[in-house]
C-alpha cells in the first residue's frame, strides 16, 4: 500500500502534465468612433455577439475620433479591425488626397442614408432652407461629415461656406444643440442612428432631398447612392425620406491573418439573429451585402473563403 500511493500520485501528475492547456482566445482590437454615435453602438454589440458565438476570439472595442483616424490606425497596425464610413473608405481605396490603402473589407455593416434632423416646428422643409443657417455637421474626422461635403458639393453648395457650420467633439453633442435651439439642424445618417433617435423622441422631423436633388448628386458622385428611409423608421417619422448615402464597413489591417478574418466573418453570419435582436439596423450585415458592396480585390482572403463556402 505504501508503494502503490506514490506510484498513483506520480501517474496523476503525469496525466495532468500531458493534458494540453486550453488555448487562450485570440485578442482582436476593434476601433469604433466617438461616444453617442452609431459606430460605438454597433461596435460594442457586434463585439459581444462575436465573442459569444466564437469563444476562440476576444474582440475588444475602443472609442476613437472616427473613420479618418481609424484608417490611419489600421495602416499603422495599431488595431486589427475598425469601423469606417463608406465615403472615407472610398477616398482611402481610391487614393484621393493620399496614397491608396491596402486595407481589407471584413463586412459591410449597414447602409448610411444621410439627412438632416430639425425640430418639428422648424420652417425648414428643403436643404436650401438651411443655407446660411446654423448646422451641426458632426466631428471633423467623421465619415458622415465627409459625406456631407460630397453631397453638398453635388448640390452646388459648399459645406463650409454656405452654412454656419458647427463641428462637434463627439457625435453625442449634436442632439442637445438641436433640441435647445442652438442650431437649426443636425446632419447624420442611418436607420437607428442614436443622434436621430434622441431628437425624434423630443419632437423632431427630417429634411431629406428631392428626387431631382438625388439625381443631381448621384450623377456627379457615382459612388453615392439613392436611398430611402421608410416611414416609421424613427419615432414620429410619418413619411418616407429620400436620402443619399453609402455603405459602412468593418475594415482590417492589411496583414490580419486569414484565420482571424474567416472566424470574424463566420461569427457575424452565425450570430446574425442575435445581433439583429440587439441592434435592428444590423439586419443589413449580411454576406450578400458584403459581396455586392465591395470589389472582390478589396475583400479579405479569409472572408472570400467563407463567402465561397456559402455559395457567394
CSV table of N, CA and C in Angstrom, one decimal, residues 15-145:
chain,number,residue,atom,x,y,z
A,15,UNK,N,-0.4,12.6,-15.8
A,15,UNK,CA,-1.6,12.8,-16.7
A,15,UNK,C,-1.9,14.2,-16.8
A,16,UNK,N,-1.8,15.0,-15.7
A,16,UNK,CA,-2.2,16.4,-15.7
A,16,UNK,C,-1.2,17.1,-16.6
A,17,UNK,N,0.1,16.8,-16.5
A,17,UNK,CA,1.1,17.5,-17.3
A,17,UNK,C,1.0,17.2,-18.8
A,18,UNK,N,0.4,16.0,-19.1
A,18,UNK,CA,0.3,15.6,-20.5
A,18,UNK,C,-0.9,16.3,-21.1
A,19,UNK,N,-1.9,16.7,-20.3
A,19,UNK,CA,-3.1,17.3,-20.8
A,19,UNK,C,-2.8,18.7,-21.4
A,20,UNK,N,-3.1,19.0,-22.7
A,20,UNK,CA,-2.8,20.3,-23.2
A,20,UNK,C,-3.7,21.4,-22.6
A,21,UNK,N,-3.1,22.5,-22.3
A,21,UNK,CA,-3.9,23.6,-21.7
A,21,UNK,C,-4.8,24.2,-22.7
A,22,UNK,N,-6.0,24.6,-22.2
A,22,UNK,CA,-6.9,25.3,-23.1
A,22,UNK,C,-6.3,26.5,-23.6
A,23,UNK,N,-6.4,26.7,-25.0
A,23,UNK,CA,-5.8,27.8,-25.6
A,23,UNK,C,-6.6,29.1,-25.3
A,24,UNK,N,-5.8,30.2,-25.0
A,24,UNK,CA,-6.4,31.5,-24.8
A,24,UNK,C,-7.1,32.0,-26.0
A,25,UNK,N,-8.2,32.7,-25.9
A,25,UNK,CA,-8.8,33.3,-27.1
A,25,UNK,C,-7.9,34.3,-27.8
A,26,UNK,N,-8.0,34.4,-29.1
A,26,UNK,CA,-7.2,35.3,-29.8
A,26,UNK,C,-7.8,36.7,-29.6
A,27,UNK,N,-6.9,37.7,-29.1
A,27,UNK,CA,-7.4,39.0,-28.9
A,27,UNK,C,-7.5,39.7,-30.3
A,28,UNK,N,-8.6,40.5,-30.5
A,28,UNK,CA,-8.9,41.2,-31.7
A,28,UNK,C,-9.3,42.6,-31.3
A,29,UNK,N,-8.6,43.6,-31.7
A,29,UNK,CA,-9.0,45.0,-31.3
A,29,UNK,C,-9.8,45.6,-32.4
A,30,UNK,N,-10.9,46.4,-32.0
A,30,UNK,CA,-11.8,47.0,-32.9
A,30,UNK,C,-12.0,48.4,-32.6
A,31,UNK,N,-11.6,49.3,-33.5
A,31,UNK,CA,-11.8,50.8,-33.3
A,31,UNK,C,-13.2,51.2,-33.7
A,32,UNK,N,-13.8,52.0,-32.9
A,32,UNK,CA,-15.2,52.4,-33.3
A,32,UNK,C,-15.2,53.9,-33.6
A,33,UNK,N,-15.7,54.8,-32.7
A,33,UNK,CA,-15.8,56.2,-33.0
A,33,UNK,C,-16.1,56.9,-31.7
A,34,UNK,N,-16.6,58.1,-31.8
A,34,UNK,CA,-16.9,58.9,-30.6
A,34,UNK,C,-18.2,58.5,-29.9
A,35,UNK,N,-18.3,58.6,-28.6
A,35,UNK,CA,-19.5,58.3,-27.9
A,35,UNK,C,-20.7,59.0,-28.4
A,36,UNK,N,-21.9,58.3,-28.4
A,36,UNK,CA,-23.1,58.9,-28.9
A,36,UNK,C,-23.4,58.7,-30.3
A,37,UNK,N,-22.5,58.1,-31.0
A,37,UNK,CA,-22.6,57.8,-32.5
A,37,UNK,C,-23.0,56.4,-32.7
A,38,UNK,N,-23.3,56.1,-34.0
A,38,UNK,CA,-23.8,54.8,-34.4
A,38,UNK,C,-22.6,53.7,-34.4
A,39,UNK,N,-21.4,54.2,-34.6
A,39,UNK,CA,-20.3,53.2,-34.7
A,39,UNK,C,-20.0,52.6,-33.3
A,40,UNK,N,-20.0,53.4,-32.3
A,40,UNK,CA,-19.8,52.8,-30.9
A,40,UNK,C,-20.9,51.8,-30.6
A,41,UNK,N,-22.1,52.2,-30.9
A,41,UNK,CA,-23.3,51.3,-30.6
A,41,UNK,C,-23.1,50.0,-31.4
A,42,UNK,N,-22.8,50.1,-32.7
A,42,UNK,CA,-22.7,48.9,-33.5
A,42,UNK,C,-21.5,48.1,-33.0
A,43,UNK,N,-20.4,48.7,-32.8
A,43,UNK,CA,-19.1,48.0,-32.5
A,43,UNK,C,-19.2,47.2,-31.2
A,44,UNK,N,-19.8,47.8,-30.2
A,44,UNK,CA,-19.9,47.2,-28.9
A,44,UNK,C,-20.8,45.9,-29.0
A,45,UNK,N,-21.9,46.1,-29.7
A,45,UNK,CA,-22.9,45.0,-29.9
A,45,UNK,C,-22.3,43.9,-30.7
A,46,UNK,N,-21.6,44.2,-31.8
A,46,UNK,CA,-21.0,43.2,-32.7
A,46,UNK,C,-19.9,42.5,-32.0
A,47,UNK,N,-19.1,43.2,-31.2
A,47,UNK,CA,-18.1,42.5,-30.4
A,47,UNK,C,-18.7,41.5,-29.5
A,48,UNK,N,-19.7,41.9,-28.8
A,48,UNK,CA,-20.4,41.0,-27.8
A,48,UNK,C,-20.9,39.7,-28.5
A,49,UNK,N,-21.5,39.9,-29.6
A,49,UNK,CA,-22.1,38.7,-30.4
A,49,UNK,C,-20.9,37.8,-30.9
A,50,UNK,N,-19.9,38.4,-31.5
A,50,UNK,CA,-18.8,37.6,-32.0
A,50,UNK,C,-18.2,36.8,-30.8
A,51,UNK,N,-17.9,37.4,-29.7
A,51,UNK,CA,-17.3,36.7,-28.6
A,51,UNK,C,-18.2,35.6,-28.0
A,52,UNK,N,-19.6,35.8,-28.1
A,52,UNK,CA,-20.5,34.8,-27.6
A,52,UNK,C,-20.5,33.6,-28.6
A,53,UNK,N,-20.4,34.0,-29.9
A,53,UNK,CA,-20.6,33.0,-31.0
A,53,UNK,C,-19.3,32.1,-31.1
A,54,UNK,N,-18.2,32.8,-31.0
A,54,UNK,CA,-16.9,32.1,-31.2
A,54,UNK,C,-16.0,32.3,-30.0
A,55,UNK,N,-15.9,31.4,-29.0
A,55,UNK,CA,-15.1,31.6,-27.8
A,55,UNK,C,-13.6,31.7,-28.1
A,56,UNK,N,-13.2,31.3,-29.3
A,56,UNK,CA,-11.8,31.4,-29.6
A,56,UNK,C,-11.3,32.8,-29.9
A,57,UNK,N,-12.3,33.7,-30.0
A,57,UNK,CA,-12.0,35.1,-30.3
A,57,UNK,C,-12.4,36.0,-29.1
A,58,UNK,N,-11.6,37.0,-28.9
A,58,UNK,CA,-12.0,38.0,-27.9
A,58,UNK,C,-11.8,39.4,-28.5
A,59,UNK,N,-12.9,39.9,-29.0
A,59,UNK,CA,-12.9,41.2,-29.6
A,59,UNK,C,-13.2,42.3,-28.5
A,60,UNK,N,-12.3,43.3,-28.5
A,60,UNK,CA,-12.4,44.4,-27.6
A,60,UNK,C,-12.4,45.7,-28.3
A,61,UNK,N,-13.4,46.5,-28.0
A,61,UNK,CA,-13.6,47.8,-28.7
A,61,UNK,C,-12.9,48.9,-28.0
A,62,UNK,N,-12.6,50.0,-28.8
A,62,UNK,CA,-12.1,51.2,-28.2
A,62,UNK,C,-12.6,52.4,-29.0
A,63,UNK,N,-13.1,53.4,-28.3
A,63,UNK,CA,-13.5,54.6,-28.9
A,63,UNK,C,-12.4,55.4,-29.6
A,64,UNK,N,-12.7,56.0,-30.7
A,64,UNK,CA,-11.7,56.8,-31.4
A,64,UNK,C,-12.4,58.1,-31.9
A,65,UNK,N,-11.7,58.8,-32.8
A,65,UNK,CA,-12.3,60.0,-33.3
A,65,UNK,C,-13.1,59.8,-34.6
A,66,UNK,N,-13.1,58.5,-35.0
A,66,UNK,CA,-14.0,58.2,-36.2
A,66,UNK,C,-13.2,57.6,-37.4
A,67,UNK,N,-13.9,57.6,-38.5
A,67,UNK,CA,-13.4,56.9,-39.7
A,67,UNK,C,-12.0,57.3,-40.2
A,68,UNK,N,-11.8,58.6,-40.3
A,68,UNK,CA,-10.5,59.1,-40.8
A,68,UNK,C,-9.3,58.7,-39.9
A,69,UNK,N,-9.5,58.8,-38.6
A,69,UNK,CA,-8.5,58.3,-37.7
A,69,UNK,C,-8.3,56.8,-37.8
A,70,UNK,N,-9.5,56.1,-37.9
A,70,UNK,CA,-9.4,54.7,-37.9
A,70,UNK,C,-8.6,54.1,-39.1
A,71,UNK,N,-8.7,54.8,-40.2
A,71,UNK,CA,-7.9,54.3,-41.4
A,71,UNK,C,-6.4,54.4,-41.1
A,72,UNK,N,-6.0,55.5,-40.5
A,72,UNK,CA,-4.6,55.6,-40.1
A,72,UNK,C,-4.2,54.6,-39.1
A,73,UNK,N,-5.0,54.3,-38.1
A,73,UNK,CA,-4.7,53.4,-37.1
A,73,UNK,C,-4.5,52.0,-37.6
A,74,UNK,N,-5.4,51.6,-38.6
A,74,UNK,CA,-5.2,50.3,-39.2
A,74,UNK,C,-3.9,50.2,-40.0
A,75,UNK,N,-3.6,51.3,-40.8
A,75,UNK,CA,-2.4,51.3,-41.6
A,75,UNK,C,-1.2,51.1,-40.7
A,76,UNK,N,-1.2,51.8,-39.5
A,76,UNK,CA,-0.1,51.7,-38.6
A,76,UNK,C,-0.1,50.4,-37.8
A,77,UNK,N,-1.1,49.6,-38.0
A,77,UNK,CA,-1.1,48.3,-37.3
A,77,UNK,C,-1.5,48.4,-35.8
A,78,UNK,N,-2.1,49.5,-35.4
A,78,UNK,CA,-2.4,49.7,-34.0
A,78,UNK,C,-3.8,49.1,-33.7
A,79,UNK,N,-4.6,48.7,-34.7
A,79,UNK,CA,-5.8,48.0,-34.4
A,79,UNK,C,-5.9,46.9,-35.5
A,80,UNK,N,-6.6,45.8,-35.1
A,80,UNK,CA,-6.9,44.7,-36.1
A,80,UNK,C,-8.0,45.1,-37.0
A,81,UNK,N,-9.1,45.6,-36.4
A,81,UNK,CA,-10.3,46.0,-37.2
A,81,UNK,C,-10.7,47.4,-36.8
A,82,UNK,N,-11.5,48.0,-37.7
A,82,UNK,CA,-12.0,49.3,-37.4
A,82,UNK,C,-13.3,49.5,-38.3
A,83,UNK,N,-14.2,50.3,-37.7
A,83,UNK,CA,-15.4,50.7,-38.4
A,83,UNK,C,-15.1,52.0,-39.3
A,84,UNK,N,-15.4,51.9,-40.5
A,84,UNK,CA,-15.1,53.0,-41.4
A,84,UNK,C,-16.3,53.3,-42.3
A,85,UNK,N,-16.7,54.6,-42.3
A,85,UNK,CA,-17.8,55.0,-43.1
A,85,UNK,C,-17.5,55.0,-44.6
A,86,UNK,N,-18.5,54.8,-45.5
A,86,UNK,CA,-18.2,54.5,-46.9
A,86,UNK,C,-17.5,55.5,-47.7
A,87,UNK,N,-17.8,56.8,-47.4
A,87,UNK,CA,-17.1,57.8,-48.2
A,87,UNK,C,-15.6,57.9,-47.8
A,88,UNK,N,-15.3,57.7,-46.5
A,88,UNK,CA,-13.9,57.7,-46.1
A,88,UNK,C,-13.2,56.5,-46.7
A,89,UNK,N,-13.9,55.4,-46.7
A,89,UNK,CA,-13.3,54.1,-47.4
A,89,UNK,C,-13.1,54.4,-48.8
A,90,UNK,N,-14.1,55.0,-49.5
A,90,UNK,CA,-13.9,55.3,-51.0
A,90,UNK,C,-12.7,56.1,-51.2
A,91,UNK,N,-12.5,57.2,-50.5
A,91,UNK,CA,-11.3,58.0,-50.7
A,91,UNK,C,-10.0,57.3,-50.4
A,92,UNK,N,-10.0,56.5,-49.4
A,92,UNK,CA,-8.8,55.7,-49.0
A,92,UNK,C,-8.4,54.7,-50.0
A,93,UNK,N,-9.4,53.9,-50.5
A,93,UNK,CA,-9.1,52.9,-51.5
A,93,UNK,C,-8.7,53.6,-52.9
A,94,UNK,N,-9.4,54.7,-53.2
A,94,UNK,CA,-9.1,55.4,-54.5
A,94,UNK,C,-7.9,56.2,-54.4
A,95,UNK,N,-7.3,56.5,-53.2
A,95,UNK,CA,-6.1,57.3,-53.1
A,95,UNK,C,-6.4,58.8,-53.4
A,96,UNK,N,-7.5,59.2,-52.9
A,96,UNK,CA,-7.9,60.6,-53.1
A,96,UNK,C,-7.3,61.4,-51.9
A,97,UNK,N,-6.3,62.3,-52.3
A,97,UNK,CA,-5.6,63.1,-51.3
A,97,UNK,C,-4.6,62.4,-50.5
A,98,UNK,N,-4.3,61.2,-50.9
A,98,UNK,CA,-3.4,60.3,-50.2
A,98,UNK,C,-3.0,59.1,-51.0
A,99,UNK,N,-2.0,58.3,-50.7
A,99,UNK,CA,-1.7,57.1,-51.4
A,99,UNK,C,-2.9,56.1,-51.1
A,100,UNK,N,-3.2,55.2,-52.1
A,100,UNK,CA,-4.3,54.2,-51.9
A,100,UNK,C,-3.9,53.3,-50.7
A,101,UNK,N,-4.9,52.9,-49.9
A,101,UNK,CA,-4.6,52.0,-48.8
A,101,UNK,C,-4.7,50.5,-49.3
A,102,UNK,N,-4.1,49.6,-48.4
A,102,UNK,CA,-4.1,48.2,-48.7
A,102,UNK,C,-5.0,47.5,-47.7
A,103,UNK,N,-5.9,48.2,-47.0
A,103,UNK,CA,-6.7,47.6,-46.0
A,103,UNK,C,-7.7,46.7,-46.7
A,104,UNK,N,-8.3,45.8,-45.9
A,104,UNK,CA,-9.2,44.8,-46.5
A,104,UNK,C,-10.6,44.9,-45.8
A,105,UNK,N,-11.6,44.6,-46.6
A,105,UNK,CA,-13.0,44.6,-46.1
A,105,UNK,C,-13.3,43.3,-45.4
A,106,UNK,N,-13.9,43.4,-44.2
A,106,UNK,CA,-14.3,42.2,-43.5
A,106,UNK,C,-15.8,42.0,-43.6
A,107,UNK,N,-16.5,43.1,-43.6
A,107,UNK,CA,-18.0,43.1,-43.7
A,107,UNK,C,-18.6,44.5,-44.0
A,108,UNK,N,-19.6,44.5,-44.9
A,108,UNK,CA,-20.5,45.6,-45.0
A,108,UNK,C,-21.5,45.6,-43.8
A,109,UNK,N,-21.5,46.6,-43.0
A,109,UNK,CA,-22.3,46.5,-41.8
A,109,UNK,C,-23.7,47.1,-42.0
A,110,UNK,N,-23.8,48.3,-42.6
A,110,UNK,CA,-25.2,48.8,-42.9
A,110,UNK,C,-25.1,50.0,-43.8
A,111,UNK,N,-26.2,50.3,-44.4
A,111,UNK,CA,-26.2,51.5,-45.3
A,111,UNK,C,-26.3,52.7,-44.5
A,112,UNK,N,-25.9,53.9,-45.0
A,112,UNK,CA,-25.9,55.1,-44.2
A,112,UNK,C,-26.6,56.2,-45.1
A,113,UNK,N,-27.9,56.2,-45.0
A,113,UNK,CA,-28.6,57.3,-45.7
A,113,UNK,C,-28.5,58.6,-45.0
A,114,UNK,N,-28.0,59.6,-45.6
A,114,UNK,CA,-27.7,60.9,-45.0
A,114,UNK,C,-28.9,61.8,-45.1
A,115,UNK,N,-29.1,62.6,-44.0
A,115,UNK,CA,-30.2,63.6,-44.0
A,115,UNK,C,-30.0,64.5,-42.8
A,116,UNK,N,-30.8,65.5,-42.7
A,116,UNK,CA,-30.8,66.5,-41.6
A,116,UNK,C,-32.0,66.2,-40.7
A,117,UNK,N,-31.8,66.4,-39.4
A,117,UNK,CA,-33.0,66.4,-38.4
A,117,UNK,C,-33.1,67.8,-37.9
A,118,UNK,N,-34.4,68.2,-37.8
A,118,UNK,CA,-34.7,69.6,-37.3
A,118,UNK,C,-35.8,69.4,-36.2
A,119,UNK,N,-36.1,70.5,-35.5
A,119,UNK,CA,-37.2,70.5,-34.6
A,119,UNK,C,-38.5,70.5,-35.4
A,120,UNK,N,-39.5,69.9,-35.0
A,120,UNK,CA,-40.7,69.8,-35.7
A,120,UNK,C,-41.3,71.1,-36.1
A,121,UNK,N,-41.1,72.1,-35.3
A,121,UNK,CA,-41.6,73.5,-35.5
A,121,UNK,C,-40.7,74.3,-36.5
A,122,UNK,N,-39.6,73.7,-36.9
A,122,UNK,CA,-38.7,74.4,-37.9
A,122,UNK,C,-39.4,74.7,-39.2
A,123,UNK,N,-39.1,75.9,-39.8
A,123,UNK,CA,-39.6,76.3,-41.0
A,123,UNK,C,-38.9,75.5,-42.2
A,124,UNK,N,-37.8,74.9,-41.9
A,124,UNK,CA,-37.0,74.3,-43.0
A,124,UNK,C,-37.7,73.0,-43.5
A,125,UNK,N,-38.0,73.0,-44.8
A,125,UNK,CA,-38.6,71.8,-45.5
A,125,UNK,C,-37.6,71.2,-46.5
A,126,UNK,N,-36.7,72.0,-47.0
A,126,UNK,CA,-35.8,71.6,-48.0
A,126,UNK,C,-34.4,72.0,-47.6
A,127,UNK,N,-33.3,71.4,-48.2
A,127,UNK,CA,-32.0,71.7,-47.9
A,127,UNK,C,-31.7,73.2,-48.1
A,128,UNK,N,-32.2,73.7,-49.2
A,128,UNK,CA,-32.0,75.1,-49.5
A,128,UNK,C,-32.5,76.1,-48.4
A,129,UNK,N,-33.4,75.6,-47.6
A,129,UNK,CA,-33.9,76.4,-46.5
A,129,UNK,C,-32.9,76.5,-45.4
A,130,UNK,N,-31.9,75.6,-45.4
A,130,UNK,CA,-30.9,75.6,-44.3
A,130,UNK,C,-29.7,76.4,-44.7
A,131,UNK,N,-29.6,76.9,-45.9
A,131,UNK,CA,-28.4,77.7,-46.3
A,131,UNK,C,-28.4,79.0,-45.5
A,132,UNK,N,-27.2,79.2,-45.0
A,132,UNK,CA,-27.0,80.4,-44.2
A,132,UNK,C,-27.4,80.2,-42.7
A,133,UNK,N,-27.9,79.0,-42.4
A,133,UNK,CA,-28.4,78.7,-41.0
A,133,UNK,C,-27.4,77.9,-40.2
A,134,UNK,N,-27.4,78.0,-38.9
A,134,UNK,CA,-26.5,77.2,-38.1
A,134,UNK,C,-26.8,75.7,-38.2
A,135,UNK,N,-25.8,74.9,-38.6
A,135,UNK,CA,-26.0,73.5,-38.8
A,135,UNK,C,-24.8,72.8,-38.0
A,136,UNK,N,-25.2,71.7,-37.3
A,136,UNK,CA,-24.2,70.9,-36.7
A,136,UNK,C,-23.8,69.7,-37.6
A,137,UNK,N,-22.6,69.6,-38.0
A,137,UNK,CA,-22.2,68.6,-39.0
A,137,UNK,C,-21.6,67.3,-38.4
A,138,UNK,N,-21.3,67.3,-37.2
A,138,UNK,CA,-20.7,66.1,-36.6
A,138,UNK,C,-19.2,66.5,-36.3
A,139,UNK,N,-18.4,65.4,-36.1
A,139,UNK,CA,-17.0,65.7,-35.8
A,139,UNK,C,-16.2,65.8,-37.1
A,140,UNK,N,-15.1,66.5,-37.1
A,140,UNK,CA,-14.3,66.8,-38.3
A,140,UNK,C,-13.7,65.5,-38.9
A,141,UNK,N,-13.5,64.5,-38.1
A,141,UNK,CA,-12.9,63.3,-38.6
A,141,UNK,C,-13.9,62.2,-38.9
A,142,UNK,N,-15.2,62.5,-38.8
A,142,UNK,CA,-16.3,61.5,-39.1
A,142,UNK,C,-16.5,61.4,-40.6
A,143,UNK,N,-16.7,60.1,-41.0
A,143,UNK,CA,-17.0,59.8,-42.4
A,143,UNK,C,-18.3,60.5,-42.8
A,144,UNK,N,-19.3,60.6,-41.8
A,144,UNK,CA,-20.6,61.2,-42.1
A,144,UNK,C,-20.4,62.7,-42.5
A,145,UNK,N,-19.5,63.4,-41.8
A,145,UNK,CA,-19.2,64.8,-42.1
A,145,UNK,C,-18.6,64.9,-43.5
